[in-house]
Short mmCIF file of C-alpha atoms in Angstrom, two decimals:
data_model
loop_
_atom_site.label_atom_id
_atom_site.label_comp_id
_atom_site.label_asym_id
_atom_site.label_seq_id
_atom_site.Cartn_x
_atom_site.Cartn_y
_atom_site.Cartn_z
CA MET A 1 0.00 0.00 0.00
CA THR A 2 1.38 3.43 -0.97
CA SER A 3 1.38 6.43 1.33
CA GLU A 4 -1.42 8.00 -0.74
CA GLU A 5 -3.62 4.93 -0.42
CA ALA A 6 -3.09 4.84 3.32
CA ILE A 7 -4.43 8.39 3.88
CA SER A 8 -7.25 8.53 1.30
CA PRO A 9 -10.79 8.22 2.83
CA PRO A 10 -12.82 5.17 1.78
CA ASN A 11 -15.58 5.54 -0.83
CA GLN A 12 -19.00 6.27 0.72
CA LEU A 13 -22.59 6.58 -0.57
CA HIS A 14 -23.86 10.16 -0.89
CA ASP A 15 -25.83 11.22 2.22
CA PRO A 16 -27.38 14.74 2.12
CA LYS A 17 -27.79 14.83 5.93
CA SER A 18 -24.09 14.42 6.46
CA GLU A 19 -23.16 17.06 3.88
CA GLU A 20 -22.67 19.83 6.44
CA ILE A 21 -20.75 17.59 8.81
CA LYS A 22 -18.43 16.61 6.02
CA LYS A 23 -17.79 20.22 5.12
CA GLU A 24 -16.88 21.04 8.69
CA LYS A 25 -14.30 18.26 8.91
CA PRO A 26 -10.74 19.54 8.41
CA LYS A 27 -9.02 18.36 5.25
CA ARG A 28 -6.39 15.70 5.73
CA ARG A 29 -2.90 16.74 4.78
CA ARG A 30 -1.46 14.66 1.96
CA VAL A 31 1.97 13.29 2.82
CA ILE A 32 4.17 12.06 -0.02
CA ARG A 33 7.15 10.08 1.16
CA ARG A 34 10.12 10.18 -1.13
CA ARG A 35 12.79 7.53 -1.12
CA ALA A 36 16.22 8.55 0.00
CA ASN A 37 18.72 8.94 -2.79
CA ARG A 38 20.55 5.62 -2.76
CA ALA A 39 23.28 7.00 -4.99
CA SER A 40 24.33 9.49 -2.29
CA ALA A 41 25.99 6.69 -0.31
CA ASN A 42 28.25 6.00 -3.30
CA THR A 43 28.93 9.63 -4.13
CA ILE A 44 32.45 10.62 -3.16
CA PRO A 45 32.33 13.86 -1.13
CA ASP A 46 34.29 16.93 -2.17
CA SER A 47 36.51 16.56 0.89
CA ILE A 48 38.00 13.55 -0.91
CA ALA A 49 37.25 14.19 -4.59
CA LYS A 50 38.72 17.71 -4.47
CA ASN A 51 41.48 17.08 -1.97
CA GLN A 52 44.40 18.63 -3.82
CA ALA A 53 47.04 16.94 -1.69
CA LEU A 54 45.50 13.53 -2.40
CA LEU A 55 45.11 14.24 -6.11
CA SER A 56 48.72 15.42 -6.29
CA ALA A 57 49.94 12.27 -4.51
CA ILE A 58 48.07 10.08 -6.99
CA ALA A 59 49.33 12.00 -10.03
CA SER A 60 52.95 12.01 -8.88
CA SER A 61 53.27 8.43 -7.66
CA LEU A 62 51.04 6.22 -9.82
CA PRO A 63 51.02 5.74 -13.63
CA ALA A 64 48.51 7.98 -15.37
CA ASP A 65 47.20 5.18 -17.61
CA TYR A 66 46.26 2.94 -14.67
CA GLU A 67 43.04 3.64 -12.76
CA PHE A 68 43.52 2.40 -9.18
CA GLU A 69 40.34 4.19 -8.03
CA ILE A 70 42.09 5.64 -4.99
CA LEU A 71 39.31 8.15 -4.31
CA LYS A 72 36.64 5.45 -4.22
CA THR A 73 38.83 3.29 -2.00
CA VAL A 74 39.45 6.12 0.50
CA TRP A 75 35.70 6.79 0.62
CA ARG A 76 34.94 3.08 1.15
CA ILE A 77 37.44 2.92 4.00
CA GLU A 78 35.86 5.99 5.58
CA THR A 79 32.25 4.81 5.25
CA SER A 80 33.07 1.34 6.57
CA LYS A 81 35.31 2.77 9.32
CA ALA A 82 37.91 0.15 8.43
CA GLN A 83 40.99 0.32 10.64
CA HIS A 84 42.97 -2.51 9.02
CA VAL A 85 42.86 -2.81 5.23
CA ALA A 86 44.42 -5.64 3.22
CA LEU A 87 45.48 -5.14 -0.41
CA GLN A 88 45.64 -8.05 -2.88
CA MET A 89 47.09 -7.66 -6.37
CA PRO A 90 48.15 -9.95 -9.23
CA GLU A 91 51.82 -10.20 -10.08
CA GLY A 92 51.64 -7.53 -12.79
CA LEU A 93 50.38 -4.89 -10.35
CA LEU A 94 52.28 -5.88 -7.22
CA MET A 95 55.03 -3.36 -8.03
CA TYR A 96 52.55 -0.58 -7.23
CA SER A 97 51.27 -2.10 -3.97
CA CYS A 98 53.57 -0.19 -1.61
CA THR A 99 52.76 3.12 -3.30
CA VAL A 100 49.02 2.48 -3.07
CA ALA A 101 49.43 1.45 0.57
CA ASP A 102 51.34 4.66 1.38
CA VAL A 103 48.66 6.85 -0.21
CA LEU A 104 45.83 5.04 1.57
CA ARG A 105 47.67 5.14 4.88
CA LYS A 106 48.18 8.90 4.61
CA PHE A 107 44.77 9.96 3.32
CA SER A 108 42.33 7.46 4.85
CA VAL A 109 41.21 6.66 8.39
CA ALA A 110 42.84 3.21 8.25
CA LYS A 111 45.62 2.71 10.76
CA ILE A 112 47.10 -0.44 9.20
CA ILE A 113 47.54 -1.29 5.50
CA SER A 114 48.72 -4.86 4.81
CA ILE A 115 49.82 -6.28 1.45
CA LEU A 116 49.00 -9.90 0.60
CA GLY A 117 51.90 -11.21 -1.46
CA ASP A 118 50.82 -14.76 -2.29
CA VAL A 119 50.37 -15.57 -5.97
CA THR A 120 47.07 -14.33 -7.42
CA TYR A 121 46.02 -15.83 -10.76
CA GLY A 122 42.50 -14.42 -10.93
CA ALA A 123 39.43 -13.28 -9.02
CA CYS A 124 38.91 -16.87 -7.88
CA CYS A 125 42.08 -16.39 -5.79
CA ILE A 126 40.55 -13.67 -3.63
CA ASP A 127 42.04 -14.28 -0.18
CA ASP A 128 39.36 -12.99 2.18
CA LEU A 129 40.07 -15.85 4.58
CA GLY A 130 43.77 -14.94 4.79
CA ALA A 131 42.90 -11.27 5.22
CA LYS A 132 40.51 -12.12 8.06
CA ALA A 133 43.15 -14.27 9.76
CA LEU A 134 45.49 -11.28 9.51
CA GLY A 135 42.94 -9.16 11.38
CA ALA A 136 41.82 -6.99 8.44
CA ASP A 137 38.28 -5.66 8.35
CA LEU A 138 38.32 -4.74 4.62
CA LEU A 139 39.99 -6.42 1.63
CA VAL A 140 40.66 -4.51 -1.60
CA HIS A 141 41.20 -6.91 -4.52
CA TYR A 142 42.80 -5.40 -7.62
CA GLY A 143 42.81 -6.41 -11.27
CA HIS A 144 39.86 -8.79 -11.50
CA SER A 145 36.09 -8.79 -11.60
CA CYS A 146 33.82 -9.94 -8.79
CA LEU A 147 33.50 -13.73 -9.20
CA VAL A 148 32.97 -14.82 -5.61
CA PRO A 149 29.66 -13.31 -4.34
CA LEU A 150 30.30 -10.63 -1.73
CA THR A 151 27.64 -12.23 0.44
CA THR A 152 29.88 -15.28 0.90
CA THR A 153 33.20 -13.60 1.75
CA ALA A 154 34.52 -13.70 5.32
CA ILE A 155 35.07 -9.92 5.46
CA PRO A 156 33.80 -7.02 3.31
CA CYS A 157 35.59 -6.78 -0.04
CA LEU A 158 36.05 -4.07 -2.63
CA TYR A 159 36.97 -4.97 -6.21
CA VAL A 160 39.05 -2.50 -8.22
CA PHE A 161 39.39 -3.48 -11.89
CA VAL A 162 42.37 -1.17 -12.53
CA GLU A 163 41.29 -0.10 -15.99
CA ILE A 164 44.17 0.64 -18.32
CA ARG A 165 43.95 3.24 -21.09
CA VAL A 166 44.51 1.99 -24.63
CA ASP A 167 45.28 3.76 -27.89
CA VAL A 168 41.94 2.82 -29.44
CA GLU A 169 42.60 4.80 -32.61
CA HIS A 170 45.73 2.76 -33.33
CA LEU A 171 43.93 -0.48 -32.46
CA VAL A 172 41.08 0.24 -34.88
CA GLU A 173 43.40 1.42 -37.64
CA SER A 174 45.48 -1.75 -37.29
CA PHE A 175 42.40 -3.92 -37.55
CA CYS A 176 41.01 -2.05 -40.56
CA LYS A 177 44.30 -2.49 -42.40
CA THR A 178 44.09 -6.24 -41.69
CA CYS A 179 40.40 -7.01 -42.30
CA HIS A 180 38.32 -5.75 -45.18
CA VAL A 181 35.06 -3.80 -45.05
CA GLY A 182 32.13 -5.96 -44.00
CA THR A 183 34.13 -8.23 -41.73
CA ARG A 184 32.06 -9.10 -38.67
CA VAL A 185 34.14 -8.74 -35.52
CA HIS A 186 33.49 -9.98 -31.96
CA VAL A 187 35.43 -7.73 -29.58
CA MET A 188 36.57 -9.21 -26.27
CA GLY A 189 39.43 -8.94 -23.78
CA ILE A 190 40.36 -8.84 -20.13
CA VAL A 191 38.52 -6.67 -17.61
CA GLN A 192 41.29 -4.03 -17.44
CA PHE A 193 40.49 -3.08 -21.04
CA ARG A 194 36.69 -3.07 -20.86
CA SER A 195 36.45 0.64 -21.77
CA ALA A 196 38.69 0.02 -24.79
CA ILE A 197 36.49 -2.93 -25.80
CA ALA A 198 33.40 -0.70 -25.91
CA ALA A 199 35.19 2.17 -27.66
CA SER A 200 36.77 -0.15 -30.24
CA ALA A 201 33.45 -1.81 -31.09
CA LYS A 202 31.83 1.60 -31.60
CA ALA A 203 34.67 2.82 -33.84
CA LEU A 204 34.70 -0.40 -35.90
CA ASN A 205 30.98 -0.09 -36.56
CA GLU A 206 31.64 3.41 -37.85
CA ARG A 207 34.32 1.98 -40.17
CA ASP A 208 31.89 -0.58 -41.69
CA ARG A 209 33.21 -3.54 -39.71
CA PRO A 210 30.04 -4.70 -37.91
CA ALA A 211 31.11 -5.24 -34.30
CA THR A 212 29.47 -7.02 -31.38
CA ILE A 213 30.54 -7.34 -27.75
CA PRO A 214 29.59 -10.88 -26.63
CA GLN A 215 28.92 -11.59 -22.97
CA ALA A 216 29.13 -14.64 -20.73
CA LYS A 217 26.93 -13.50 -17.87
CA PRO A 218 27.48 -12.57 -15.08
CA LEU A 219 30.81 -11.29 -16.46
CA SER A 220 30.98 -7.81 -17.95
CA PRO A 221 30.29 -7.43 -21.70
CA GLY A 222 33.34 -8.62 -23.61
CA GLU A 223 35.11 -9.91 -20.49
CA VAL A 224 36.86 -13.27 -20.72
CA LEU A 225 38.45 -15.35 -17.98
CA GLY A 226 40.92 -18.18 -18.37
CA CYS A 227 38.08 -20.62 -17.66
CA THR A 228 35.02 -18.69 -18.92
CA ALA A 229 34.28 -17.19 -22.32
CA PRO A 230 31.31 -16.45 -24.61
CA ALA A 231 30.65 -19.42 -26.90
CA GLY A 232 28.96 -20.13 -30.22
CA LEU A 233 30.31 -17.03 -31.96
CA GLY A 234 31.42 -18.99 -35.00
CA GLN A 235 28.12 -20.80 -35.58
CA LEU A 236 26.79 -18.15 -37.93
CA ALA A 237 30.02 -18.23 -39.91
CA ASP A 238 29.80 -22.01 -40.17
CA SER A 239 26.17 -21.97 -41.30
CA ASN A 240 27.03 -19.55 -44.10
CA LYS A 241 30.27 -21.17 -45.24
CA ASP A 242 28.74 -22.36 -48.51
CA ASN A 243 27.42 -18.88 -49.28
CA ALA A 244 29.81 -17.04 -51.59
CA VAL A 245 28.83 -13.67 -50.13
CA ALA A 246 28.84 -14.76 -46.49
CA GLN A 247 30.55 -12.28 -44.20
CA THR A 248 33.79 -13.28 -42.51
CA HIS A 249 33.67 -13.56 -38.70
CA VAL A 250 36.76 -12.82 -36.60
CA MET A 251 37.58 -12.39 -32.95
CA LEU A 252 39.43 -9.26 -31.84
CA PHE A 253 40.95 -9.79 -28.41
CA ILE A 254 42.57 -7.01 -26.36
CA ALA A 255 45.19 -8.42 -23.99
CA ASP A 256 48.93 -8.48 -23.41
CA GLY A 257 49.04 -12.29 -23.07
CA ARG A 258 47.41 -15.45 -24.40
CA PHE A 259 45.93 -17.13 -21.31
CA HIS A 260 42.49 -15.49 -21.46
CA LEU A 261 42.51 -15.46 -25.26
CA GLU A 262 42.96 -19.23 -25.32
CA ALA A 263 39.72 -19.68 -23.38
CA ALA A 264 37.87 -17.72 -26.08
CA MET A 265 39.60 -19.75 -28.80
CA ILE A 266 38.69 -23.06 -27.13
CA ALA A 267 35.05 -21.96 -26.84
CA ASN A 268 34.99 -20.74 -30.47
CA PRO A 269 37.32 -23.05 -32.41
CA THR A 270 36.12 -21.94 -35.87
CA LEU A 271 36.84 -18.25 -35.40
CA ARG A 272 39.98 -16.56 -36.61
CA ALA A 273 41.59 -14.85 -33.60
CA LEU A 274 43.42 -11.54 -33.71
CA ARG A 275 45.08 -10.23 -30.55
CA TYR A 276 45.96 -6.59 -29.97
CA ASP A 277 48.67 -5.99 -27.37
CA PRO A 278 48.18 -2.45 -25.98
CA TYR A 279 51.74 -2.28 -24.68
CA SER A 280 53.67 -3.26 -27.81
CA LYS A 281 50.87 -1.92 -30.05
CA THR A 282 50.93 -5.01 -32.23
CA LEU A 283 48.08 -6.94 -33.84
CA THR A 284 48.90 -10.63 -34.22
CA ASP A 285 47.16 -13.62 -35.78
CA GLU A 286 46.86 -16.28 -33.06
CA LYS A 287 46.49 -20.07 -33.34
CA TYR A 288 45.49 -22.80 -30.89
CA GLU A 289 45.82 -26.55 -31.39
CA THR A 290 42.25 -27.32 -30.40
CA GLU A 291 42.14 -30.84 -31.84
CA LYS A 292 45.37 -31.81 -30.10
CA MET A 293 44.06 -30.50 -26.79
CA LYS A 294 40.78 -32.39 -27.19
CA SER A 295 42.62 -35.58 -28.06
CA ILE A 296 44.73 -35.35 -24.91
CA ARG A 297 41.75 -34.62 -22.69
CA HIS A 298 39.62 -37.34 -24.31
CA SER A 299 42.42 -39.83 -23.61
CA ALA A 300 42.49 -38.84 -19.91
CA ILE A 301 38.71 -39.19 -19.68
CA HIS A 302 38.82 -42.58 -21.41
CA THR A 303 41.48 -43.80 -18.97
CA ALA A 304 39.33 -42.74 -16.00
CA MET A 305 36.38 -44.68 -17.43
CA ASP A 306 38.20 -48.01 -17.11
CA PRO A 307 36.57 -50.32 -14.51
CA SER A 308 39.98 -50.83 -12.90
CA ILE A 309 39.94 -47.20 -11.73
CA LYS A 310 38.61 -47.60 -8.19
CA THR A 311 40.21 -44.85 -6.08
CA PHE A 312 39.89 -41.14 -6.83
CA GLY A 313 41.66 -38.31 -5.09
CA ILE A 314 39.58 -35.11 -4.95
CA ILE A 315 41.74 -31.98 -4.84
CA LEU A 316 40.04 -28.92 -3.35
CA GLY A 317 42.03 -25.83 -4.32
CA THR A 318 42.81 -23.61 -1.33
CA LEU A 319 44.41 -20.74 -3.25
CA GLY A 320 41.98 -18.02 -2.29
CA ARG A 321 38.48 -19.19 -3.21
CA GLN A 322 39.41 -21.48 -6.13
CA GLY A 323 37.80 -24.52 -4.56
CA ASN A 324 34.01 -24.46 -4.29
CA PRO A 325 32.80 -26.67 -1.38
CA ALA A 326 29.43 -27.16 -3.11
CA ILE A 327 31.13 -28.74 -6.14
CA LEU A 328 33.17 -30.87 -3.75
CA GLY A 329 29.96 -32.19 -2.16
CA HIS A 330 28.47 -33.03 -5.56
CA ILE A 331 31.60 -34.85 -6.76
CA ARG A 332 31.94 -36.83 -3.56
CA ALA A 333 28.31 -37.95 -3.81
CA LEU A 334 28.76 -38.74 -7.51
CA LEU A 335 31.74 -41.00 -6.87
CA LYS A 336 29.89 -42.72 -4.05
CA ARG A 337 26.94 -43.49 -6.33
CA HIS A 338 29.34 -45.06 -8.82
CA ASN A 339 30.96 -47.20 -6.11
CA LYS A 340 34.29 -45.39 -6.26
CA ARG A 341 36.52 -44.84 -3.26
CA CYS A 342 37.66 -41.27 -2.71
CA PHE A 343 39.34 -38.89 -0.30
CA VAL A 344 39.79 -35.12 -0.21
CA LEU A 345 43.18 -33.43 -0.46
CA LEU A 346 43.59 -29.69 0.13
CA LEU A 347 46.25 -28.02 -2.01
CA SER A 348 47.02 -24.40 -2.85
CA GLU A 349 48.96 -25.44 -5.97
CA ILE A 350 49.11 -28.78 -7.79
CA PHE A 351 52.42 -30.33 -8.90
CA PRO A 352 53.16 -33.78 -10.42
CA LYS A 353 55.70 -34.74 -7.73
CA LYS A 354 53.19 -33.97 -5.00
CA LEU A 355 50.52 -36.23 -6.49
CA ASP A 356 53.04 -39.00 -7.20
CA MET A 357 53.38 -39.44 -3.43
CA PHE A 358 49.89 -40.97 -3.42
CA CYS A 359 50.71 -44.13 -5.32
CA HIS A 360 47.43 -45.87 -4.37
CA VAL A 361 45.34 -43.26 -6.24
CA ASP A 362 44.11 -44.34 -9.68
CA ALA A 363 42.87 -40.93 -10.89
CA TRP A 364 42.41 -37.39 -9.67
CA VAL A 365 39.73 -34.74 -10.04
CA GLN A 366 40.69 -31.17 -9.19
CA ILE A 367 38.28 -28.45 -8.06
CA ALA A 368 40.52 -25.47 -8.60
CA CYS A 369 40.98 -24.30 -12.19
CA PRO A 370 39.88 -26.24 -15.31
CA ARG A 371 42.92 -24.91 -17.13
CA LEU A 372 45.17 -26.93 -14.82
CA SER A 373 43.80 -30.06 -16.47
CA ILE A 374 43.69 -28.61 -19.98
CA ASP A 375 47.15 -27.01 -19.98
CA TRP A 376 49.12 -29.27 -17.65
CA GLY A 377 47.18 -32.52 -17.29
CA HIS A 378 49.45 -34.49 -19.63
CA PHE A 379 52.45 -33.84 -17.36
CA PHE A 380 50.94 -35.95 -14.55
CA THR A 381 51.38 -39.69 -14.12
CA LYS A 382 47.67 -40.32 -13.41
CA PRO A 383 44.68 -38.62 -15.06
CA VAL A 384 43.89 -35.23 -13.50
CA LEU A 385 40.33 -34.43 -14.52
CA SER A 386 38.28 -31.27 -14.22
CA PRO A 387 34.76 -31.55 -12.70
CA TYR A 388 33.26 -31.50 -16.23
CA GLU A 389 35.57 -34.30 -17.37
CA LEU A 390 34.68 -36.44 -14.35
CA ASN A 391 30.98 -36.09 -15.18
CA VAL A 392 31.75 -37.35 -18.68
CA ALA A 393 33.92 -40.22 -17.40
CA LEU A 394 31.12 -41.42 -15.10
CA GLY A 395 28.48 -41.16 -17.81
CA GLU A 396 26.64 -38.29 -16.12
CA GLU A 397 27.31 -35.91 -19.01
CA SER A 398 27.86 -36.43 -22.72
CA TYR A 399 31.18 -35.44 -24.25
CA ARG A 400 30.97 -32.07 -25.99
CA GLU A 401 32.69 -31.47 -29.31
CA VAL A 402 33.27 -27.86 -28.27
CA TYR A 403 35.06 -28.03 -24.95
CA PRO A 404 33.04 -25.96 -22.40
CA MET A 405 34.64 -22.81 -21.06
CA ASP A 406 31.86 -22.05 -18.57
CA PHE A 407 33.26 -22.48 -15.07
CA TYR A 408 31.88 -19.08 -13.96
CA LYS A 409 29.01 -18.77 -16.43
CA GLU A 410 25.32 -18.73 -15.54
CA LYS A 411 23.08 -21.62 -16.61
CA SER A 412 25.96 -24.05 -16.98
CA GLY A 413 26.39 -27.65 -15.83
CA ARG A 414 26.71 -29.14 -12.35
CA TRP A 415 30.47 -28.73 -12.61
CA SER A 416 30.28 -24.91 -12.76
CA ASN A 417 30.34 -22.34 -9.98
CA TYR A 418 27.14 -20.54 -10.96
CA HIS A 419 24.96 -23.62 -11.20
CA GLU A 420 22.00 -23.07 -8.88
CA ASP A 421 23.28 -25.79 -6.52
CA ASN A 422 26.79 -24.35 -6.32
CA ARG A 423 26.53 -20.57 -6.28
CA HIS A 424 26.12 -20.38 -2.48
CA ARG A 425 29.30 -22.43 -2.03
CA THR A 426 27.94 -24.72 0.70
CA ILE A 427 28.01 -28.53 0.78
CA LYS A 428 24.64 -30.24 0.49
CA ASN A 429 23.89 -33.72 1.75
CA GLU A 430 23.61 -35.84 -1.37
CA SER A 431 23.20 -39.58 -1.70
#
């Protein structure tokens, strides 16, 4: 019921005798309640936004092309009254960690700024548990998007993407010199270049290269992870391959390395892939041996299907939040239903020599990063399967010709983090 409905008098039949009485009654005052401006809580006050000493410290100590969102971080520290703040950065940004810590220590209310130096491969490595053990009451995670729901972290967390400015004009010009007019282009990249992704797509459309920005929700448009990428982008190209006037489809990927690009190439094996490196300002034609990878992984799955495989080791990754306990519960129940023995091993990183110590184990399944199995699985003595591959080996899922890159994608299989049974990251009792 609205405020207006609550104060309006009920409908009555007309009664002449009560006419005078009604006229004498004082009119009720209409009260309209307006909602508080929710945006005000996120609006950085002038005391921070126009603090010349703070702005000067940022300009003189941090690279101009990197957006560390210092103002927003100072405001978050102030509003949360955080006294101990932990900073977590990937290797490529760690060189700036002490500078960021100094600025935050000087211009925020925090009394302690700690730097978490353990290896950070992605947002799945967010170390809220380590930060809590350290005594921090706020964790600032740099360089990745929000994969682990903030409702499940041990302490409040702030994600800073650290957007990096790109010479979009040079990028677009390089692409136009490489691909002819009419080429359909799917623009993607890593989260640091999301503004460049949007600007490049707009400019390419203006240059008669129809551009789209695919999305694997809940990731940002165009964002790709090492284990999650938009799929099916080459289907239209395949369906038109017999048409002489069919438009060419290509992938334009903005990144300084190949790791994330490879996920997009695995998910879209028919697409030509072009990678633009914003640092070297080069556009390169990239290849991936998809069939070789699939052959290796199919062999590992086939080995795990053998009836002689009785004992499985389940590795739960403890590097940040890589390992999802809900997926662990599902896999343990799955192996039990198939009369397989299993045990759980906690590891922050997985190495062949470590697993070779468990000589009684016939096969492994790792709940950490699917790319560990894809990229490094053939270096291990025993099969090291991903959760998807285990489902295939046990006959719970059919083998897919296009290898799924959907570990953090909505509406994916039971092996993925955003499946409805796994997103809350709690173990369910399954039989």
